[in-house]
PDB file of C-alpha atoms and ligand atoms in Angstrom:
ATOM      1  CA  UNK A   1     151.751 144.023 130.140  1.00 66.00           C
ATOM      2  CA  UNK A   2     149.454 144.018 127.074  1.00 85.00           C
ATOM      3  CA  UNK A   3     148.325 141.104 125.503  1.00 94.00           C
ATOM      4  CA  UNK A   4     150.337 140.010 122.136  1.00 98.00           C
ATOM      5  CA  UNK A   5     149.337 137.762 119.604  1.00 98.00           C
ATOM      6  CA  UNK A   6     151.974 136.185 117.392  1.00 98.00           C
ATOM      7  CA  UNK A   7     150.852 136.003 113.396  1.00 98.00           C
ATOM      8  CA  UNK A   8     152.524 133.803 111.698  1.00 98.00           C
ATOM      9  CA  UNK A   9     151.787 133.415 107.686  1.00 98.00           C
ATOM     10  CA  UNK A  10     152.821 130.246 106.260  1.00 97.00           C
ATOM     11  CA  UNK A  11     152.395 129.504 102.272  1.00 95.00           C
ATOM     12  CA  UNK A  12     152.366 126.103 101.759  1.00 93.00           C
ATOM     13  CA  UNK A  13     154.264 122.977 102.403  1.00 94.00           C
ATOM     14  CA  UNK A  14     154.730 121.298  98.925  1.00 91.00           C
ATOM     15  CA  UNK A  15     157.399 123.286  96.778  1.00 82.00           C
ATOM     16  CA  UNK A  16     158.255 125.907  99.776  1.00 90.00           C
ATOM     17  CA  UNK A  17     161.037 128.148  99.724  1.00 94.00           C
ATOM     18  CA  UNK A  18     161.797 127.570  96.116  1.00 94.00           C
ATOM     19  CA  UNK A  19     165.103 129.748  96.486  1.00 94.00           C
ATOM     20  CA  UNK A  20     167.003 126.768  97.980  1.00 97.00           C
ATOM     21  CA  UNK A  21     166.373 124.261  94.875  1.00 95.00           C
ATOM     22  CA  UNK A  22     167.944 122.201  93.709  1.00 93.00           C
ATOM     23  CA  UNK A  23     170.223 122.410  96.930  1.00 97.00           C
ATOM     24  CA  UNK A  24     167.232 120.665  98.415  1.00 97.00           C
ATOM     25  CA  UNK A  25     164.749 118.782  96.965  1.00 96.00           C
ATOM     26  CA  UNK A  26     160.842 119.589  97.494  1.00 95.00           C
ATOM     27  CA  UNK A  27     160.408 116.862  99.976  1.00 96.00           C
ATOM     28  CA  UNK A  28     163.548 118.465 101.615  1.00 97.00           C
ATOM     29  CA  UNK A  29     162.353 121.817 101.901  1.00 97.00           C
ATOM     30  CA  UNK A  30     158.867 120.806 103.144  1.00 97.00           C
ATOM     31  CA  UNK A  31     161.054 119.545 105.942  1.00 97.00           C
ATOM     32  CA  UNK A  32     163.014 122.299 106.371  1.00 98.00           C
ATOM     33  CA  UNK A  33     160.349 124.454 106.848  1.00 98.00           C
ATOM     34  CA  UNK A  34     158.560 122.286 109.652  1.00 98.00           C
ATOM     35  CA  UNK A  35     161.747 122.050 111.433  1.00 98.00           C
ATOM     36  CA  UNK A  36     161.710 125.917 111.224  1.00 98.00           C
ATOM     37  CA  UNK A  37     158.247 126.303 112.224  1.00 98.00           C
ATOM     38  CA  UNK A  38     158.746 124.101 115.151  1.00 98.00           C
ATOM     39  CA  UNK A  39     162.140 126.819 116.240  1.00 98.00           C
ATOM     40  CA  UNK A  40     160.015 129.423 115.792  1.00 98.00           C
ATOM     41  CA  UNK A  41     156.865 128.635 117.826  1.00 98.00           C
ATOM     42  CA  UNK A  42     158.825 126.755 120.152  1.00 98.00           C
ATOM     43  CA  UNK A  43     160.757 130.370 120.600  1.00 98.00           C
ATOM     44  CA  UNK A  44     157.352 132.426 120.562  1.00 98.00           C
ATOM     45  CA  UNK A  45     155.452 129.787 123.561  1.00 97.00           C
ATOM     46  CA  UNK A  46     155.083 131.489 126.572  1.00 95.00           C
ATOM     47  CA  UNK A  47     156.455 134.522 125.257  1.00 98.00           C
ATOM     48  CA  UNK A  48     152.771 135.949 123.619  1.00 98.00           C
ATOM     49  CA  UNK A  49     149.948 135.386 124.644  1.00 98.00           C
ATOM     50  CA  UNK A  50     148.556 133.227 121.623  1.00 98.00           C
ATOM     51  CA  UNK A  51     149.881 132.029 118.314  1.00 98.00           C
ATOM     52  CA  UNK A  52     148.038 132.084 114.727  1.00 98.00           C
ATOM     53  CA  UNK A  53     149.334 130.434 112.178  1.00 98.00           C
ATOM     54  CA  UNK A  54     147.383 131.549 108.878  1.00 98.00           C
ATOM     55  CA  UNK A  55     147.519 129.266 105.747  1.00 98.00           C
ATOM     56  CA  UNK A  56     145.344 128.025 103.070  1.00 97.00           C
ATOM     57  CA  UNK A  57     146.853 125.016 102.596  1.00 97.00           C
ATOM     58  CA  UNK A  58     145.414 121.923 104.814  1.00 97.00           C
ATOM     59  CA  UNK A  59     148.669 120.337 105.869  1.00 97.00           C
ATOM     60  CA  UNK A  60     150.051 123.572 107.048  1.00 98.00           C
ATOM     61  CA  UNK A  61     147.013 123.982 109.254  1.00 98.00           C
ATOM     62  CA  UNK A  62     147.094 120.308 110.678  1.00 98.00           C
ATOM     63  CA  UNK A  63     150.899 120.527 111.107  1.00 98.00           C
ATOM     64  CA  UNK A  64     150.231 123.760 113.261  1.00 98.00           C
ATOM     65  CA  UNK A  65     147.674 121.712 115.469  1.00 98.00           C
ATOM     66  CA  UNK A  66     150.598 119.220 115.873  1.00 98.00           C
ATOM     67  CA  UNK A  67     152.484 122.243 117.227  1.00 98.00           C
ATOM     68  CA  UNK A  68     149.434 123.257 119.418  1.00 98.00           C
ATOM     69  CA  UNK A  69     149.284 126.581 118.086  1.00 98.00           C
ATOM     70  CA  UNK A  70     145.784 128.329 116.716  1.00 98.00           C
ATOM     71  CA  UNK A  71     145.118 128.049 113.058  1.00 98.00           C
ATOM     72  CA  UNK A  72     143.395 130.583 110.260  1.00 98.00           C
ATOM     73  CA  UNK A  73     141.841 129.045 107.495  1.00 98.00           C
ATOM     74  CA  UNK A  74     143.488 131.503 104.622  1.00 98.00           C
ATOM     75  CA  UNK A  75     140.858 133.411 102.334  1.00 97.00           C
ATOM     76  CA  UNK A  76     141.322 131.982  98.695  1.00 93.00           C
ATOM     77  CA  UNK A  77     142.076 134.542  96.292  1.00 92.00           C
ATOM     78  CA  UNK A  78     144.912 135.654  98.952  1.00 95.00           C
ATOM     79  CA  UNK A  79     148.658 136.499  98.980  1.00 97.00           C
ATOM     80  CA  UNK A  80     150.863 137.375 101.976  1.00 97.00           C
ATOM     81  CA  UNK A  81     150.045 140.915 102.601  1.00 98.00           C
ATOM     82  CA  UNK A  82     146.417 140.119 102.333  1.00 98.00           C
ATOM     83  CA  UNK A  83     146.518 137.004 104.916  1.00 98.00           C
ATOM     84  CA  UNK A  84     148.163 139.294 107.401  1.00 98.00           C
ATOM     85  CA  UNK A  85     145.180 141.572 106.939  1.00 98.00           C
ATOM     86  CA  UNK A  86     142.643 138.658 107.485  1.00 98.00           C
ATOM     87  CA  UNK A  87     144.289 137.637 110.335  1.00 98.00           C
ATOM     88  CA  UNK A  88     144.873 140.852 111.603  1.00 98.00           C
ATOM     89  CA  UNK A  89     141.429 141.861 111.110  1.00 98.00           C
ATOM     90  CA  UNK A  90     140.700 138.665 113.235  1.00 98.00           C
ATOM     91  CA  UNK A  91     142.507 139.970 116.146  1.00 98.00           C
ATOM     92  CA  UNK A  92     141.579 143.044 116.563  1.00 97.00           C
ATOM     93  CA  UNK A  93     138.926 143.866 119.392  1.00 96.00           C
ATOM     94  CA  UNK A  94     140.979 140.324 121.006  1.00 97.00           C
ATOM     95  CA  UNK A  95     144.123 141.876 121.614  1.00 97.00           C
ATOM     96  CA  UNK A  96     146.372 145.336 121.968  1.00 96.00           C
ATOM     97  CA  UNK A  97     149.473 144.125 119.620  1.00 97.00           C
ATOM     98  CA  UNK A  98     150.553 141.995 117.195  1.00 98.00           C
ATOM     99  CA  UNK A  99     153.879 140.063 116.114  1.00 98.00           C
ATOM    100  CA  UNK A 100     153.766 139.879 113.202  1.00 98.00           C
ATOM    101  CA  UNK A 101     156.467 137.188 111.734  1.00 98.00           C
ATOM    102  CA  UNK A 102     157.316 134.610 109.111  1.00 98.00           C
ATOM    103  CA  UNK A 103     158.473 130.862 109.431  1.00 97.00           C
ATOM    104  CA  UNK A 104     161.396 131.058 108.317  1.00 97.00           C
ATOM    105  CA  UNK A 105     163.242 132.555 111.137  1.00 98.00           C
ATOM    106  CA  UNK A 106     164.696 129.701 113.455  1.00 98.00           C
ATOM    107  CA  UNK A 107     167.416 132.064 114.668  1.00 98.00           C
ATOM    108  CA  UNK A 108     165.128 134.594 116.331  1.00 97.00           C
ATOM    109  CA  UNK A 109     165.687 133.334 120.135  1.00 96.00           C
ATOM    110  CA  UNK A 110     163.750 134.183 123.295  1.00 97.00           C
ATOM    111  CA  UNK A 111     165.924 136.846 124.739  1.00 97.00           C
ATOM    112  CA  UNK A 112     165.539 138.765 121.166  1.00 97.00           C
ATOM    113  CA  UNK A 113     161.441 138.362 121.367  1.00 98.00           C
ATOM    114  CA  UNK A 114     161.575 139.136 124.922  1.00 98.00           C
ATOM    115  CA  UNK A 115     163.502 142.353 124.463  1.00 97.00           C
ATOM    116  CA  UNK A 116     161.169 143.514 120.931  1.00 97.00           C
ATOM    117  CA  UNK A 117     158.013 143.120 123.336  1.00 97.00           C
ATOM    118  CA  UNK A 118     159.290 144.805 126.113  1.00 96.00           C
ATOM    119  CA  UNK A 119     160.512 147.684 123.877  1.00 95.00           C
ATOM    120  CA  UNK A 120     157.439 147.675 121.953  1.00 95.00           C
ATOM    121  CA  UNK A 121     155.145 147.864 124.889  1.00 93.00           C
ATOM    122  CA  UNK A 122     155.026 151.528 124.765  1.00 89.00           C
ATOM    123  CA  UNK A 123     155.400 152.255 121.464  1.00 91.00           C
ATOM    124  CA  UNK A 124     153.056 151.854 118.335  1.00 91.00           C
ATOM    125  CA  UNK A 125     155.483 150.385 115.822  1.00 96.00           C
ATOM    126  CA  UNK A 126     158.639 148.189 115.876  1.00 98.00           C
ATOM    127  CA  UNK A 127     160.084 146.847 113.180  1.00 98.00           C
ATOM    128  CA  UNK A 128     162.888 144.202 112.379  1.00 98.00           C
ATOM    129  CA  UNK A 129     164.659 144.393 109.363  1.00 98.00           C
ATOM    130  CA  UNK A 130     165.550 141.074 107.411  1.00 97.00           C
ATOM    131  CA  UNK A 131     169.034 140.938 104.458  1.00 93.00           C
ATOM    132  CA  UNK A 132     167.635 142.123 101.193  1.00 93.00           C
ATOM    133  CA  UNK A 133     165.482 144.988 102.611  1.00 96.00           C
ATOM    134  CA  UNK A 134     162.553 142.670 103.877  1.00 97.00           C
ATOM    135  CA  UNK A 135     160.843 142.496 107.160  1.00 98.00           C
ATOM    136  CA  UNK A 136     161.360 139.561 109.663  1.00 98.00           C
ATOM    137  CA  UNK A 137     159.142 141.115 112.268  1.00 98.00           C
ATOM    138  CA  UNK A 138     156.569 144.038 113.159  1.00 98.00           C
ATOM    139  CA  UNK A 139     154.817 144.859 116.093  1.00 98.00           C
ATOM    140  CA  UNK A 140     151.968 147.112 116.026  1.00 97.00           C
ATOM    141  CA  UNK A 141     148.351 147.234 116.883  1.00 97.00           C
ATOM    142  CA  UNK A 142     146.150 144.842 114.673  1.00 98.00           C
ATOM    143  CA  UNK A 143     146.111 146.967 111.147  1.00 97.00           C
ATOM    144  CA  UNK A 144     148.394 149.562 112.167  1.00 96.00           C
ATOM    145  CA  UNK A 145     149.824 149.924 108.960  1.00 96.00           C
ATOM    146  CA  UNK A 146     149.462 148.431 105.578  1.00 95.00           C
ATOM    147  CA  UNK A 147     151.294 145.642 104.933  1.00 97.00           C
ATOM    148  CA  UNK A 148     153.995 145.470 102.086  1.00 98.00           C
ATOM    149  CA  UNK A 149     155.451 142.503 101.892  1.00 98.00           C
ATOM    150  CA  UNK A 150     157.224 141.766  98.993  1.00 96.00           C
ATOM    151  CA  UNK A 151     159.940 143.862  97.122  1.00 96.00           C
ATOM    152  CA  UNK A 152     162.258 146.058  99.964  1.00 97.00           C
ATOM    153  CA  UNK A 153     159.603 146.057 102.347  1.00 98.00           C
ATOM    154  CA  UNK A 154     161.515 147.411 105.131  1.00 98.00           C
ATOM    155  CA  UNK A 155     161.530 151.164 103.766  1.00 97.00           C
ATOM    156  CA  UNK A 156     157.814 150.730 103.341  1.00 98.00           C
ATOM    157  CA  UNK A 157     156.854 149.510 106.624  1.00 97.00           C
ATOM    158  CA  UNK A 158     158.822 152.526 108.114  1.00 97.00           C
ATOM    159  CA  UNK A 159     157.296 154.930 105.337  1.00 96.00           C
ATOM    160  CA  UNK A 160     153.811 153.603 106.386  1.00 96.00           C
ATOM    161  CA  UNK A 161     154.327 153.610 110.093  1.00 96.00           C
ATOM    162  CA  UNK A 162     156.056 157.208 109.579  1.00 95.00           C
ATOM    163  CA  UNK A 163     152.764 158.944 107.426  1.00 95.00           C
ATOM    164  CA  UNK A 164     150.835 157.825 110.735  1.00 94.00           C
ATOM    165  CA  UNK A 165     153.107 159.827 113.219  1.00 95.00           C
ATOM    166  CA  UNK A 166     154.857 156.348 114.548  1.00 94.00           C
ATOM    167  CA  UNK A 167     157.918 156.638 115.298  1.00 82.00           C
ATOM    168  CA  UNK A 168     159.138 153.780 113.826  1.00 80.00           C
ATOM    169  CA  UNK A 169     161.396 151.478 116.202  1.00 95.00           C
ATOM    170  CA  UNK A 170     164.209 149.677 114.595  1.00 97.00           C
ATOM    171  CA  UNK A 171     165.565 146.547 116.654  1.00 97.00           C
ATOM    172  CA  UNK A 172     168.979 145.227 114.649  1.00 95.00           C
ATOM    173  CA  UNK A 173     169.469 142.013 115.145  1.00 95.00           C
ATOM    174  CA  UNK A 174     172.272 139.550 113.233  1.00 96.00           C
ATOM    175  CA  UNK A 175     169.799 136.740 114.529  1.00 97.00           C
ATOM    176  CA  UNK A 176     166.459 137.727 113.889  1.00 97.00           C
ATOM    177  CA  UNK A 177     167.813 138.976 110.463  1.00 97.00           C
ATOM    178  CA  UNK A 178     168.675 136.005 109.403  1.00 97.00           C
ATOM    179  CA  UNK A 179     165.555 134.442 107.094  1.00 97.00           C
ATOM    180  CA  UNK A 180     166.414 131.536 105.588  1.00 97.00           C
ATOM    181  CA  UNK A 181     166.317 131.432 101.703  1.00 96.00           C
ATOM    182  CA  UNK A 182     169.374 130.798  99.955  1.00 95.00           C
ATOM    183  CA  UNK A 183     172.030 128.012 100.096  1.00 96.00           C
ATOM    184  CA  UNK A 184     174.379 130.590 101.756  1.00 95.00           C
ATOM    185  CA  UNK A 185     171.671 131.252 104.875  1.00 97.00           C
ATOM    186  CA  UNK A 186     171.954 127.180 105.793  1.00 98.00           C
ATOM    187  CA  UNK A 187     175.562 127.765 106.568  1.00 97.00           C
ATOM    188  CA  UNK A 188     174.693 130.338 108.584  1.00 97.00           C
ATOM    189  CA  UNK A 189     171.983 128.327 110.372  1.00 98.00           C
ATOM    190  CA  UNK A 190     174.833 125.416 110.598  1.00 98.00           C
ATOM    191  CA  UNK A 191     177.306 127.921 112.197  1.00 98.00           C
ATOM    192  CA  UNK A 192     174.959 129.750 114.518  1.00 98.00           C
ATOM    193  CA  UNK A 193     171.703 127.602 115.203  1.00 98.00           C
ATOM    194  CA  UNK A 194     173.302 125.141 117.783  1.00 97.00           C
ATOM    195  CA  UNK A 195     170.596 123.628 119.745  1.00 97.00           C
ATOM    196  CA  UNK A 196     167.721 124.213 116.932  1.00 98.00           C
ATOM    197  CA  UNK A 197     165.381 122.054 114.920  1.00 98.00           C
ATOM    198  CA  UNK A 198     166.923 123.837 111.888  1.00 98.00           C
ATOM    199  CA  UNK A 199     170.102 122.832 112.305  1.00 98.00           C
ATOM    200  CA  UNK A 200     170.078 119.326 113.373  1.00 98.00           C
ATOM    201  CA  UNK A 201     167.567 118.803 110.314  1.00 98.00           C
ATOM    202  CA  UNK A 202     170.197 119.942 108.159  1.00 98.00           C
ATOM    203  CA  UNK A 203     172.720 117.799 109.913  1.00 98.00           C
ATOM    204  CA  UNK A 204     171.019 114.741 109.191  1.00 98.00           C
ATOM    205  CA  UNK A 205     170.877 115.643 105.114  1.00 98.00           C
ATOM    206  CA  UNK A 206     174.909 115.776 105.821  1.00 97.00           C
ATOM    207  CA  UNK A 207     175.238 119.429 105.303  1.00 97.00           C
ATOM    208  CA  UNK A 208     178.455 120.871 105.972  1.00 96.00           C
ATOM    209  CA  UNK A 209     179.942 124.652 105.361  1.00 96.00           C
ATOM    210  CA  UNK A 210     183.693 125.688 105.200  1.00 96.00           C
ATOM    211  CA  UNK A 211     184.930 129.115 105.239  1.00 94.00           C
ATOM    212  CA  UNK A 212     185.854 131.026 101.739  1.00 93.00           C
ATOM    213  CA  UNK A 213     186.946 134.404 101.124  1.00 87.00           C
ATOM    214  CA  UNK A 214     186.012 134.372  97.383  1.00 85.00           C
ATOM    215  CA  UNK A 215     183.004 136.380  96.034  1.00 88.00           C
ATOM    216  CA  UNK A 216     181.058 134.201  98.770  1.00 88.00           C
ATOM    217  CA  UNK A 217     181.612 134.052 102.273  1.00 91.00           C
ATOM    218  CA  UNK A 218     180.501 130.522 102.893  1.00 95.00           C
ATOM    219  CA  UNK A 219     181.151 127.506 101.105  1.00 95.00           C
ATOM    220  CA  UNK A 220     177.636 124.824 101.637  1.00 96.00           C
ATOM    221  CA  UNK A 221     178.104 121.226 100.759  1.00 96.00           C
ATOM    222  CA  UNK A 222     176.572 118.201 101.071  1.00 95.00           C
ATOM    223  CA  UNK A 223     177.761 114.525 101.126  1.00 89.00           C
TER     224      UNK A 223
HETATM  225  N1  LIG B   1     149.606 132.662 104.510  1.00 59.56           N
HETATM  226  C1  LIG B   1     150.478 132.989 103.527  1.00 59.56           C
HETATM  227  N2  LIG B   1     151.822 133.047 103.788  1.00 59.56           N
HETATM  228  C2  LIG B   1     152.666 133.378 102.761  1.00 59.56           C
HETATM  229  C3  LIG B   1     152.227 133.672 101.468  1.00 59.56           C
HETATM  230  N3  LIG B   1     153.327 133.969 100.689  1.00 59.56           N
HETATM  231  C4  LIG B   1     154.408 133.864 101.504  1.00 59.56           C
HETATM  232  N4  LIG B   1     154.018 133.497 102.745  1.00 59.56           N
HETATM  233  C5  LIG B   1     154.862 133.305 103.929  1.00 59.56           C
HETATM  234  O1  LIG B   1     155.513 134.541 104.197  1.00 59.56           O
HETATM  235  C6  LIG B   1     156.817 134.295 104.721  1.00 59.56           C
HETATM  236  C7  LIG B   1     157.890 134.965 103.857  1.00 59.56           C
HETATM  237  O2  LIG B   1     157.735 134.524 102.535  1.00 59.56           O
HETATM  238  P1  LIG B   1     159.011 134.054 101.652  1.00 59.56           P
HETATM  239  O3  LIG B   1     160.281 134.366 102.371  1.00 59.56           O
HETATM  240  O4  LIG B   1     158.830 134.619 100.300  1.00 59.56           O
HETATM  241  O5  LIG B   1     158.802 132.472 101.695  1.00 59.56           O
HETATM  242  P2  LIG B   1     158.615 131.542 100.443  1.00 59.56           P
HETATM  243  O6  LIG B   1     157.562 132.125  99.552  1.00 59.56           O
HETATM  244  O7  LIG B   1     158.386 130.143 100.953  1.00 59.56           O
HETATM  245  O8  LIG B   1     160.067 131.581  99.774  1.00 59.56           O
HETATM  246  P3  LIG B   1     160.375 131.505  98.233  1.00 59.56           P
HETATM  247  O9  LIG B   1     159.511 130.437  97.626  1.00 59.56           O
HETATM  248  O10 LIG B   1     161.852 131.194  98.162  1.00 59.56           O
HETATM  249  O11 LIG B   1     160.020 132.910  97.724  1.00 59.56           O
HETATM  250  C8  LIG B   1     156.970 132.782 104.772  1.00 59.56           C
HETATM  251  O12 LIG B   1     156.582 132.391 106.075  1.00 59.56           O
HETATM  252  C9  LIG B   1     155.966 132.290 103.741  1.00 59.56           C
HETATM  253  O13 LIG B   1     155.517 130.984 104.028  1.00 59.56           O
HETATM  254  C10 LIG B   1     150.800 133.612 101.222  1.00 59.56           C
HETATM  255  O14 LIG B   1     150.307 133.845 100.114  1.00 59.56           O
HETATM  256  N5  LIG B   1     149.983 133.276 102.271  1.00 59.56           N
HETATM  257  C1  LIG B   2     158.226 138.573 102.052  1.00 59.56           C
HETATM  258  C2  LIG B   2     159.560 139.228 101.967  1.00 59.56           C
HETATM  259  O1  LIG B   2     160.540 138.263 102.344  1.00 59.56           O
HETATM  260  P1  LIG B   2     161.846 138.107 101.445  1.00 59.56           P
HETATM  261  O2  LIG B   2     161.365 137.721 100.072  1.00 59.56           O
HETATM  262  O3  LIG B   2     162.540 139.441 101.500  1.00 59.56           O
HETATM  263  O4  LIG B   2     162.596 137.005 102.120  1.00 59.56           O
HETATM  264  C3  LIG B   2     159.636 140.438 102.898  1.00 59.56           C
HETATM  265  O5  LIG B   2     160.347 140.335 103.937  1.00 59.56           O
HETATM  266  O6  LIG B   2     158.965 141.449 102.598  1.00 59.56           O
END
């Protein structure tokens, strides 16, 4: 099969995924996302062929050595869509396809991955949608498309991939949905990520969840 390279853009450590304070505290959520990050490489190993992790910030890159995975050193001036260019740009001429996806998936599982590459082997575009009309994964040659991360990305991936006569791939997935940025997602990741980084990390802050049927459907507390 083709070769694959896995890109995987990662911000920066201090003050990450500022949608789950105060929940969690900034040293909490550095935490988080390293236990995340481990899930998802540990997921991606021997599934692609290599794994970049692109960042500008120095702890992201040594923590990604610690995970013997290969590193980018991120452009300054940059932003997400633009790192997935550089790195993108990088690859190309190096290998057929990319996977394109972002650290905060822990849920995504091997048989999901294996299936998206299989399906994707033939085709020019896949694309997996995430809640809130983002992206949690793409697969396509190394700048395939533009990338438009950011507000409802989905529908502009697909536009994108659909002005270049791909015919764009959708792989549903409750799992590989499931990004992790609001209180609500860490019950998820407590009732579904048995066996995970993710989850025992949260564990060990004490996090519990209950079922509610009010205008949420999870109930996230901590002791
Ligand atoms: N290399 C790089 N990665 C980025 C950048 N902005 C976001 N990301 C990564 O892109 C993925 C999706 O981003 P978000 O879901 O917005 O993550 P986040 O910015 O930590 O979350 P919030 O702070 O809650 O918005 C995550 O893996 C981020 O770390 C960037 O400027 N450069
Ligand atoms: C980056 C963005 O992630 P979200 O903010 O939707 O989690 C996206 O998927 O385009």
């Amino acid at each position: 099969m083709d070769k694959i390279y896995a890109i995987i853009p990662v911000s920066k450590f201090t003050d990450a995924k500022t949608r789950l304070s105060p929940f969690l505290s900034s040293e909490e959520r550095e935490d988080l996302l390293k236990a995340m990050l481990k899930d998802v490489t540990g997921t991606l190993k021997r599934l692609v062929d290599k794994i970049i992790i692109i960042s500008r910030d120095r702890e992201v890159l040594d923590y990604a050595k610690k995970l013997k995975v290969d590193t980018l050193v991120e452009n300054e001036d940059s932003n997400l869509n633009k790192a997935l260019n550089q790195a993108m740009t990088y690859c190309r001429g190096k290998t057929r396809k990319v996977l394109i996806i972002p650290s905060d998936v822990p849920l995504i599982g091997k048989t999901n991955i294996k299936l998206i590459i299989k399906q994707a082997s033939k085709l020019d575009f896949l694309i997996v949608p995430s809640k809130g009309g983002g992206t949690n994964a793409l697969i396509i040659k190394p700048c395939g498309i533009n990338m438009e991360f950011g507000e409802f990305s989905f529908q502009k991936h697909v536009e994108n991939a659909e002005a270049k006569g791909f015919s764009p791939l959708v792989h549903d997935s409750f799992y590989m949905a499931l990004d992790v940025n609001t209180t609500e997602d860490l019950g998820e990741i407590m009732i579904h990520g048995k066996g995970t980084d993710t989850k025992k990390y949260l564990e060990s802050l004490n996090i519990s969840v209950e079922s509610i049927h009010g205008h949420e459907r999870l109930k996230v507390t901590r002791d």
